XYZ file of N, CA, C and O in Angstrom:
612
model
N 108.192 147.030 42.752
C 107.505 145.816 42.350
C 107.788 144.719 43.376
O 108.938 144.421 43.698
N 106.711 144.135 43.874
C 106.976 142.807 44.578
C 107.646 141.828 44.105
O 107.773 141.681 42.889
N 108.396 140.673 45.350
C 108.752 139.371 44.337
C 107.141 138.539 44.163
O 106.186 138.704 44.921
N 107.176 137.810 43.193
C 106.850 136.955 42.398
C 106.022 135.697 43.952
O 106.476 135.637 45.094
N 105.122 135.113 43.561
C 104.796 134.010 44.968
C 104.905 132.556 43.800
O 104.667 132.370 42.607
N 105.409 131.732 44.967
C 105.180 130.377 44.191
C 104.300 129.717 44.678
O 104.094 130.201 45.791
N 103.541 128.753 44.481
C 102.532 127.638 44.753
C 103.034 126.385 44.021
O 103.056 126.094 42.825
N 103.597 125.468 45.598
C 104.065 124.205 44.950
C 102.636 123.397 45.545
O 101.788 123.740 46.369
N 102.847 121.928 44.546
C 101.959 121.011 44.842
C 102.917 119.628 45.452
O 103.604 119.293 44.486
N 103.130 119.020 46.231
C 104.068 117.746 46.544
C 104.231 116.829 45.472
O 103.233 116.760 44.754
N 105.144 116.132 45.157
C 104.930 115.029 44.000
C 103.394 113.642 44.443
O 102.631 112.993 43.728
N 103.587 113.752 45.915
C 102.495 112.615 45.910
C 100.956 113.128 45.384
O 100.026 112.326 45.459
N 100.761 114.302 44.926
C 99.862 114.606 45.366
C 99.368 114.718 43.485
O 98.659 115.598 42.997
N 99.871 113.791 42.900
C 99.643 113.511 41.557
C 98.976 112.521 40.890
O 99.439 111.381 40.865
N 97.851 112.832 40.294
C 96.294 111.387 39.868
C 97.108 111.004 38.813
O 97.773 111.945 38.380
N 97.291 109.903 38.230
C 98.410 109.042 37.130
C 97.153 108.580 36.371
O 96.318 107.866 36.925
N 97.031 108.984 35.130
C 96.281 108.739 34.218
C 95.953 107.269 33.749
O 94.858 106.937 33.295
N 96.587 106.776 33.845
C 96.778 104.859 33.391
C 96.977 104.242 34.897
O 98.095 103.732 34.826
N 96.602 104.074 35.898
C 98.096 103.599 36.777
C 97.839 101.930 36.680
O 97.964 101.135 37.612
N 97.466 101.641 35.370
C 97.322 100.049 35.261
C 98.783 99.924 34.508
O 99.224 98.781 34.625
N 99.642 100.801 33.771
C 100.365 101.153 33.188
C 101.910 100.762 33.991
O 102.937 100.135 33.730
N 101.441 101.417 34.905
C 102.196 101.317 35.704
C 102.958 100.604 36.838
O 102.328 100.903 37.853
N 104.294 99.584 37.284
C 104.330 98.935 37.635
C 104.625 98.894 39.201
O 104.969 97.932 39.887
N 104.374 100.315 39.594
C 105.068 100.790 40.819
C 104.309 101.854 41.043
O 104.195 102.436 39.964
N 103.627 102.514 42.023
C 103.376 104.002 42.666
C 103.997 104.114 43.696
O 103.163 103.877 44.570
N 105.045 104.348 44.219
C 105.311 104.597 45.901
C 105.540 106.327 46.306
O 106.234 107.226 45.831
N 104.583 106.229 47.409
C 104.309 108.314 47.761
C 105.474 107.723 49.210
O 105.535 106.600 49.709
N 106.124 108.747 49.495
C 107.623 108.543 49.887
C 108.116 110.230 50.134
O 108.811 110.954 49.421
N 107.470 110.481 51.386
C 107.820 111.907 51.820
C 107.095 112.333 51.040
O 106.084 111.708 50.720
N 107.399 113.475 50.533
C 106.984 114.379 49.201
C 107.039 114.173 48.043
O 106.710 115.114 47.321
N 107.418 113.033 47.463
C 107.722 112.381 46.253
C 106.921 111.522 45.724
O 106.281 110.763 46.452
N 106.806 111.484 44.332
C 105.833 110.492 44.046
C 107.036 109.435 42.954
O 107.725 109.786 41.997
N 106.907 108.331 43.496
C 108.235 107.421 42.388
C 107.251 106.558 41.914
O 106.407 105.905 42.528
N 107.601 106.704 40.174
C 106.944 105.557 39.246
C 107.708 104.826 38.756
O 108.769 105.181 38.243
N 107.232 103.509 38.844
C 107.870 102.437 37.631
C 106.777 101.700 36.800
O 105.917 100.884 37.134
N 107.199 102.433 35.244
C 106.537 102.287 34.282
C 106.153 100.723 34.141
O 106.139 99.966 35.111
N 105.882 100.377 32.987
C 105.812 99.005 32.267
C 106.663 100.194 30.800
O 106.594 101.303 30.269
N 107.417 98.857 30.794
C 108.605 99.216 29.426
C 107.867 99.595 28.173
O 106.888 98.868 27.999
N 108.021 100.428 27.329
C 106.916 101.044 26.209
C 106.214 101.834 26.290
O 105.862 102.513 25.326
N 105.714 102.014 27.704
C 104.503 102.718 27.654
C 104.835 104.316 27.888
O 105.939 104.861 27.900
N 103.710 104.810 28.045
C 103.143 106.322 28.203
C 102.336 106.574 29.392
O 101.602 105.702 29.858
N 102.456 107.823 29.933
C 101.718 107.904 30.819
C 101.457 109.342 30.802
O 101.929 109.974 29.857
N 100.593 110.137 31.942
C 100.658 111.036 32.267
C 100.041 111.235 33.851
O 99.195 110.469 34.313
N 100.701 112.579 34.721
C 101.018 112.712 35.610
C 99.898 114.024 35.826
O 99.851 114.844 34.909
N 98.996 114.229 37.032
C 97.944 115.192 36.465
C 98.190 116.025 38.010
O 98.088 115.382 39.054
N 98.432 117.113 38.020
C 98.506 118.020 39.249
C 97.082 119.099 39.222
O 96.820 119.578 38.119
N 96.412 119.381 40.091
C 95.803 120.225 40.440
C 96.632 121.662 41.482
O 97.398 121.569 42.442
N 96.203 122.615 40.944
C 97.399 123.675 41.519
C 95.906 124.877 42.016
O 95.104 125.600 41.425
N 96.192 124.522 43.301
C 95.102 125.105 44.063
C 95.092 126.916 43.907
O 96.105 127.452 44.356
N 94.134 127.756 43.369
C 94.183 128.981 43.570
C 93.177 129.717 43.529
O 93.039 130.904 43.233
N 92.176 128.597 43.983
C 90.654 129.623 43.962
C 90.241 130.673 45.008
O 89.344 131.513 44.930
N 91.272 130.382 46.196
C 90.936 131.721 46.987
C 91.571 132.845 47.093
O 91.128 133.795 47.738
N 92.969 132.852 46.302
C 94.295 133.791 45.380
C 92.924 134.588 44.748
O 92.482 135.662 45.157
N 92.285 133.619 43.451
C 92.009 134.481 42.271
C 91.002 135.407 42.862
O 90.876 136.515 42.341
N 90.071 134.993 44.173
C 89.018 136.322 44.672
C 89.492 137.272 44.926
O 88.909 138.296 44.569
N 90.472 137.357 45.489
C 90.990 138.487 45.509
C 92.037 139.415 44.637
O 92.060 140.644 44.565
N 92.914 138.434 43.986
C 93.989 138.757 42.800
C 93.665 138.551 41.446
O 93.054 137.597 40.965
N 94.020 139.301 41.015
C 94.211 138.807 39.201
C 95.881 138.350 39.607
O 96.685 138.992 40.283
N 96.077 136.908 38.880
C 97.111 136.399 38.945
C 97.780 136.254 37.430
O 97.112 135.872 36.470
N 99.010 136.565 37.352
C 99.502 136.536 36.247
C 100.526 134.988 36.592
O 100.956 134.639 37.692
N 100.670 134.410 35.498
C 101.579 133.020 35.362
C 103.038 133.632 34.730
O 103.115 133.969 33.548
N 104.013 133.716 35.533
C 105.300 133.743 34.754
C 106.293 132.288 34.498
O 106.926 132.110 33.458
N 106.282 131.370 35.596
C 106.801 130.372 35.250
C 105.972 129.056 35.903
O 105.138 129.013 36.807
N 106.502 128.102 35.138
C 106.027 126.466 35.671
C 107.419 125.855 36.126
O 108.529 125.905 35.595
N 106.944 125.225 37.367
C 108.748 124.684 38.333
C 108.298 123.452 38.695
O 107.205 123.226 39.214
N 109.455 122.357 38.318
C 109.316 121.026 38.857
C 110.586 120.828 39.054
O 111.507 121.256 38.359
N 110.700 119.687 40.715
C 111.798 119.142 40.906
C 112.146 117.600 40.304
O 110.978 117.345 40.011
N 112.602 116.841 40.053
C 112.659 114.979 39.800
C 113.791 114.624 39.551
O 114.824 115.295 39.567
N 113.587 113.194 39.230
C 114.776 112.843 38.810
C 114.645 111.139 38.213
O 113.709 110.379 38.462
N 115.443 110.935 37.664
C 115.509 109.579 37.163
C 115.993 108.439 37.319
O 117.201 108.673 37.346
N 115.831 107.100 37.469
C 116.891 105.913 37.449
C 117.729 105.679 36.382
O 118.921 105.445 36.581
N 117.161 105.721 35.046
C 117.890 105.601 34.087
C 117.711 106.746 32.493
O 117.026 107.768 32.450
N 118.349 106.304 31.615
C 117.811 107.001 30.579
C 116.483 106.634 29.896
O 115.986 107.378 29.051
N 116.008 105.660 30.216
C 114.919 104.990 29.677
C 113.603 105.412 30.268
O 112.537 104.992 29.819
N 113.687 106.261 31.296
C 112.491 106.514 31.945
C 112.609 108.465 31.894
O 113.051 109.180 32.794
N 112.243 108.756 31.006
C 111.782 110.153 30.635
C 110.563 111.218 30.615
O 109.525 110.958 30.007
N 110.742 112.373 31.281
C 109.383 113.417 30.955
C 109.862 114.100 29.477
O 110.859 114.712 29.094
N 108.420 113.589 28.782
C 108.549 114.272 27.470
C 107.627 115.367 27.203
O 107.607 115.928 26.108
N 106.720 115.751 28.349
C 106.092 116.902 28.138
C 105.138 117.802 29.491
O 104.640 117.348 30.521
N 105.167 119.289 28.918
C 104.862 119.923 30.591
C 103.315 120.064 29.786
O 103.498 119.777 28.603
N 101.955 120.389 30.030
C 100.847 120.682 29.293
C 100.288 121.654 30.911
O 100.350 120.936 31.910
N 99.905 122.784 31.121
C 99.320 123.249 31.751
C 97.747 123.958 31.105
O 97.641 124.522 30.017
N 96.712 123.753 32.037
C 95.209 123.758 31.366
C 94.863 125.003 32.946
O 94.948 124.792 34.156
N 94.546 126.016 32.305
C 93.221 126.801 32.954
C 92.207 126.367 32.794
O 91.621 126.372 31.711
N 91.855 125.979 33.656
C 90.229 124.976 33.536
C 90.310 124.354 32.223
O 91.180 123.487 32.137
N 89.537 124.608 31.056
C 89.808 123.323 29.800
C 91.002 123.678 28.495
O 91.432 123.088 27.504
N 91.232 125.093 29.219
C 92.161 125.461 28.158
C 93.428 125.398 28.250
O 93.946 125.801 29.292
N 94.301 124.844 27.114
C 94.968 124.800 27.663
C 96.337 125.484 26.981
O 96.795 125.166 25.883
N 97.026 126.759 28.117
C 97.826 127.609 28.036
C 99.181 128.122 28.397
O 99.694 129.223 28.598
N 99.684 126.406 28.394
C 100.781 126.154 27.874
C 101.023 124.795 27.832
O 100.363 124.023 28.527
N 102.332 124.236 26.725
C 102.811 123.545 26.567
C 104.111 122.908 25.447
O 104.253 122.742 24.235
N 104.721 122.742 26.428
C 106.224 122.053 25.777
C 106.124 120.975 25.687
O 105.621 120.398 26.651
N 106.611 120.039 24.317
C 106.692 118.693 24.050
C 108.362 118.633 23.252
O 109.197 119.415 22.797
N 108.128 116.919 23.483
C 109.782 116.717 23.069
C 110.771 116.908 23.854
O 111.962 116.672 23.649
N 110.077 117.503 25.098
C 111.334 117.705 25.977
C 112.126 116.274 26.278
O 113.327 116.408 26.513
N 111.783 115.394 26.293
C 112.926 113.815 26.772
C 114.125 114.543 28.103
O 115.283 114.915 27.918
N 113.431 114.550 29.232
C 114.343 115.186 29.939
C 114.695 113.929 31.364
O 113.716 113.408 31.897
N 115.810 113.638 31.747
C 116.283 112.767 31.909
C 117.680 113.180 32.927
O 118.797 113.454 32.489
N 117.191 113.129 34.699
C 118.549 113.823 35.473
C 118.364 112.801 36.325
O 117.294 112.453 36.823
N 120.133 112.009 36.587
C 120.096 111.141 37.718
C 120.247 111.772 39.228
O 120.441 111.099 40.240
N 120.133 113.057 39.179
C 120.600 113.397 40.498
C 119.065 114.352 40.659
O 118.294 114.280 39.702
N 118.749 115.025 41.586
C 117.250 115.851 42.050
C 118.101 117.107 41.250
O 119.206 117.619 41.428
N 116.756 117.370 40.070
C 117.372 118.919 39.039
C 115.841 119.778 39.136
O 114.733 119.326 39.426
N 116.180 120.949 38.836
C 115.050 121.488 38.982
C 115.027 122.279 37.696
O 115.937 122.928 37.179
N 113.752 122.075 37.282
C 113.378 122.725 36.126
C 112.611 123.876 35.655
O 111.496 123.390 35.467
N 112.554 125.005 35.380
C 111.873 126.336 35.509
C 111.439 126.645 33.753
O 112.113 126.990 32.783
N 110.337 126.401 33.900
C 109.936 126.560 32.007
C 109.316 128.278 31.941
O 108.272 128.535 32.541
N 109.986 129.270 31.243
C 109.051 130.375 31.020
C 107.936 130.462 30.580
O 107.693 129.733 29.618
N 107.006 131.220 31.009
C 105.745 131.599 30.028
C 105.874 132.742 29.743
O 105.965 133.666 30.550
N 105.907 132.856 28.038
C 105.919 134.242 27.988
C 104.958 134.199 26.020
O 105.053 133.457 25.042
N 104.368 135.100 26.267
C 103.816 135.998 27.478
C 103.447 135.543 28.550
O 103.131 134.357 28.633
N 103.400 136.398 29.641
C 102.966 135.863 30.509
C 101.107 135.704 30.492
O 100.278 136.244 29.760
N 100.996 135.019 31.294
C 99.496 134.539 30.863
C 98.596 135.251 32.097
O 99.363 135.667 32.965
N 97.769 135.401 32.282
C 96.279 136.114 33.164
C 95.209 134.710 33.521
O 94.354 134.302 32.734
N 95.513 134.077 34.968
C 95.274 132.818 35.074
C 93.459 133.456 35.479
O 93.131 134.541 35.959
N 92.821 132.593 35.164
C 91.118 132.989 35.161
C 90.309 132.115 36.053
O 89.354 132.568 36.685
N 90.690 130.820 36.116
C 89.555 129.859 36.645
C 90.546 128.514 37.574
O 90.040 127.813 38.451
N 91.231 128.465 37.358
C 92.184 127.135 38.088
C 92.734 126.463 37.024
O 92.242 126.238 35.918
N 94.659 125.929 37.832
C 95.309 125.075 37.256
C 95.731 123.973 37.235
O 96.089 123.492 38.310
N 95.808 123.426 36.394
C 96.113 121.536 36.348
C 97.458 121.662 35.702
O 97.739 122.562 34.911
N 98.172 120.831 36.035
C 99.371 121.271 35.591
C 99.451 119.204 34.933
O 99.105 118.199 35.554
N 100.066 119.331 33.460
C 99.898 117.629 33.060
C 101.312 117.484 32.785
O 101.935 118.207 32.007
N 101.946 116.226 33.657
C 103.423 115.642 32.852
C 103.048 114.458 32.271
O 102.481 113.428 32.633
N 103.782 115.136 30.731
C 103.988 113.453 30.171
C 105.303 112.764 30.534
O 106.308 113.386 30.876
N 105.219 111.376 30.432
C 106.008 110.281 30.629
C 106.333 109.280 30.216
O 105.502 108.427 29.901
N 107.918 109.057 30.074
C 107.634 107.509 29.077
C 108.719 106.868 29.832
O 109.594 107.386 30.527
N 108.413 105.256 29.470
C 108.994 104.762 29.687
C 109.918 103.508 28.093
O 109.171 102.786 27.434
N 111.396 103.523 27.810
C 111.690 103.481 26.746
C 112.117 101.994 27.115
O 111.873 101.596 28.254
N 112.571 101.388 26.454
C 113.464 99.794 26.571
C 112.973 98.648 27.008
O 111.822 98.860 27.388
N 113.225 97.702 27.126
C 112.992 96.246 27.247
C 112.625 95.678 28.761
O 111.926 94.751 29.169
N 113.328 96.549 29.301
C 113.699 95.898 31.034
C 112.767 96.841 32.015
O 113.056 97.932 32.508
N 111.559 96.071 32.138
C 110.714 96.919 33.675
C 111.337 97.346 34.731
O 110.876 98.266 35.406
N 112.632 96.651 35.061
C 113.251 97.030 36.215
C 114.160 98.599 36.477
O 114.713 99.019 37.494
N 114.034 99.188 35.140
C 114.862 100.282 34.975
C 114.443 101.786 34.667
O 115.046 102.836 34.443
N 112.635 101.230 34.798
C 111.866 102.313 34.387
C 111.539 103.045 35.688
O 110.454 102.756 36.193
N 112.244 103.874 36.263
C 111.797 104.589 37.383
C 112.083 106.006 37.479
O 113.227 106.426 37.310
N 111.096 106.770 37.745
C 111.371 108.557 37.737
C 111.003 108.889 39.039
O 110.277 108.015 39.511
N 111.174 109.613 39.639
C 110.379 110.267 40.939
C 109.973 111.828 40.578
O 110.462 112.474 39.652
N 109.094 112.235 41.395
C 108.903 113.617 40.753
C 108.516 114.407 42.580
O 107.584 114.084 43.318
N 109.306 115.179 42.776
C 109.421 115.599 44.446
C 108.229 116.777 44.422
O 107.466 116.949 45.373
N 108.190 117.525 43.242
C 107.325 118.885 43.324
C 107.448 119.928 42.578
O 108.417 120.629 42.290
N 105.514 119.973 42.080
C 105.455 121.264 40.837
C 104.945 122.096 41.025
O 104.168 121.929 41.965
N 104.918 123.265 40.523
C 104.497 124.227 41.002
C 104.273 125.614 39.909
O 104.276 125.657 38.679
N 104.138 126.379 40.646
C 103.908 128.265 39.357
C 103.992 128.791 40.035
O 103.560 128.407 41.121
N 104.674 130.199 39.898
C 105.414 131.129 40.049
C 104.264 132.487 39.417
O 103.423 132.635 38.531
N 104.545 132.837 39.914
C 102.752 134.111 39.856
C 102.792 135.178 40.237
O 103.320 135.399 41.327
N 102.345 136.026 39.609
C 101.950 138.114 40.301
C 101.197 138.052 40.199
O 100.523 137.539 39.306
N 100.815 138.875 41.642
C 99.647 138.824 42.246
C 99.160 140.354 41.677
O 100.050 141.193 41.534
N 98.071 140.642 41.423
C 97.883 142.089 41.299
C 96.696 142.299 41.837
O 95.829 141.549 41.388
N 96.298 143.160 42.752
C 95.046 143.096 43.681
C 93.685 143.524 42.503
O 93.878 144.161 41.468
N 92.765 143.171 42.816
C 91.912 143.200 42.140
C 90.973 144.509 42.542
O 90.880 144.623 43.764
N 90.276 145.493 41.811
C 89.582 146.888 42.801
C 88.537 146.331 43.386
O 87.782 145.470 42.933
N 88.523 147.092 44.861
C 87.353 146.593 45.424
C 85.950 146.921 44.749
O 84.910 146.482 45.241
């Protein structure tokens, strides 16, 4: 059996659903750093390129991988949502996940899933407390982890 291929996307390379929401965008190498407005919600929208994979492969999804990290406790990802074109086939909520140092995160799919049409990969985000100045996350890079299985000619 082969290893597994990953397909990362850069953190800058993320459309921010609100970014009126938001009090900060700075793209910074490979990173995308937000600072919220205190209260709010957001979400973080990746496109995960694989339309010239799927002509030739049936691709199976085994995991979803992101790197980030946080300024404080107040600025949290509370959810991973991944969509095959409108469907959408996976997602964890409640996560409140919260690392001051660069952590990397590896969510299983299992079953594993049979990717069909293209992926968007969605982070939610919040920002908790009183003080704008403390709401900051960066997010360096997401990605999926995939078997490839050739498709018959």
């Amino acid at each position: 059996m082969k290893a597994p291929n990953t397909i990362w996307q850069h953190g800058t390379g993320a459309i921010i659903e609100h970014p009126g929401q938001a009090l900060l965008l700075r793209h910074t190498g490979n990173a995308l750093r937000v600072v919220g407005v205190a209260g709010s919600t957001n979400w973080l929208h990746y496109p995960i390129q694989l339309q010239q994979r799927l002509a030739t492969s049936a691709a199976h999804l085994l995991r979803i991988l992101m790197r980030y990290r946080c300024d404080s406790p107040t600025a949290l990802i509370t959810n991973v949502m991944l969509y095959d074109a409108e469907v959408c086939v996976f997602k964890a909520a409640g996560l409140n996940l919260c690392a001051y140092e660069w952590d990397d995160i590896a969510l299983a799919v299992d079953p594993e899933l049979r990717v069909t049409h293209g992926l968007n990969l969605s982070i939610g985000i919040r920002f908790d407390g009183a003080d704008n100045d403390t709401h900051a996350l960066e997010i360096s890079g997401v990605g999926v982890e995939i078997d490839d299985e050739k498709k018959p000619m």
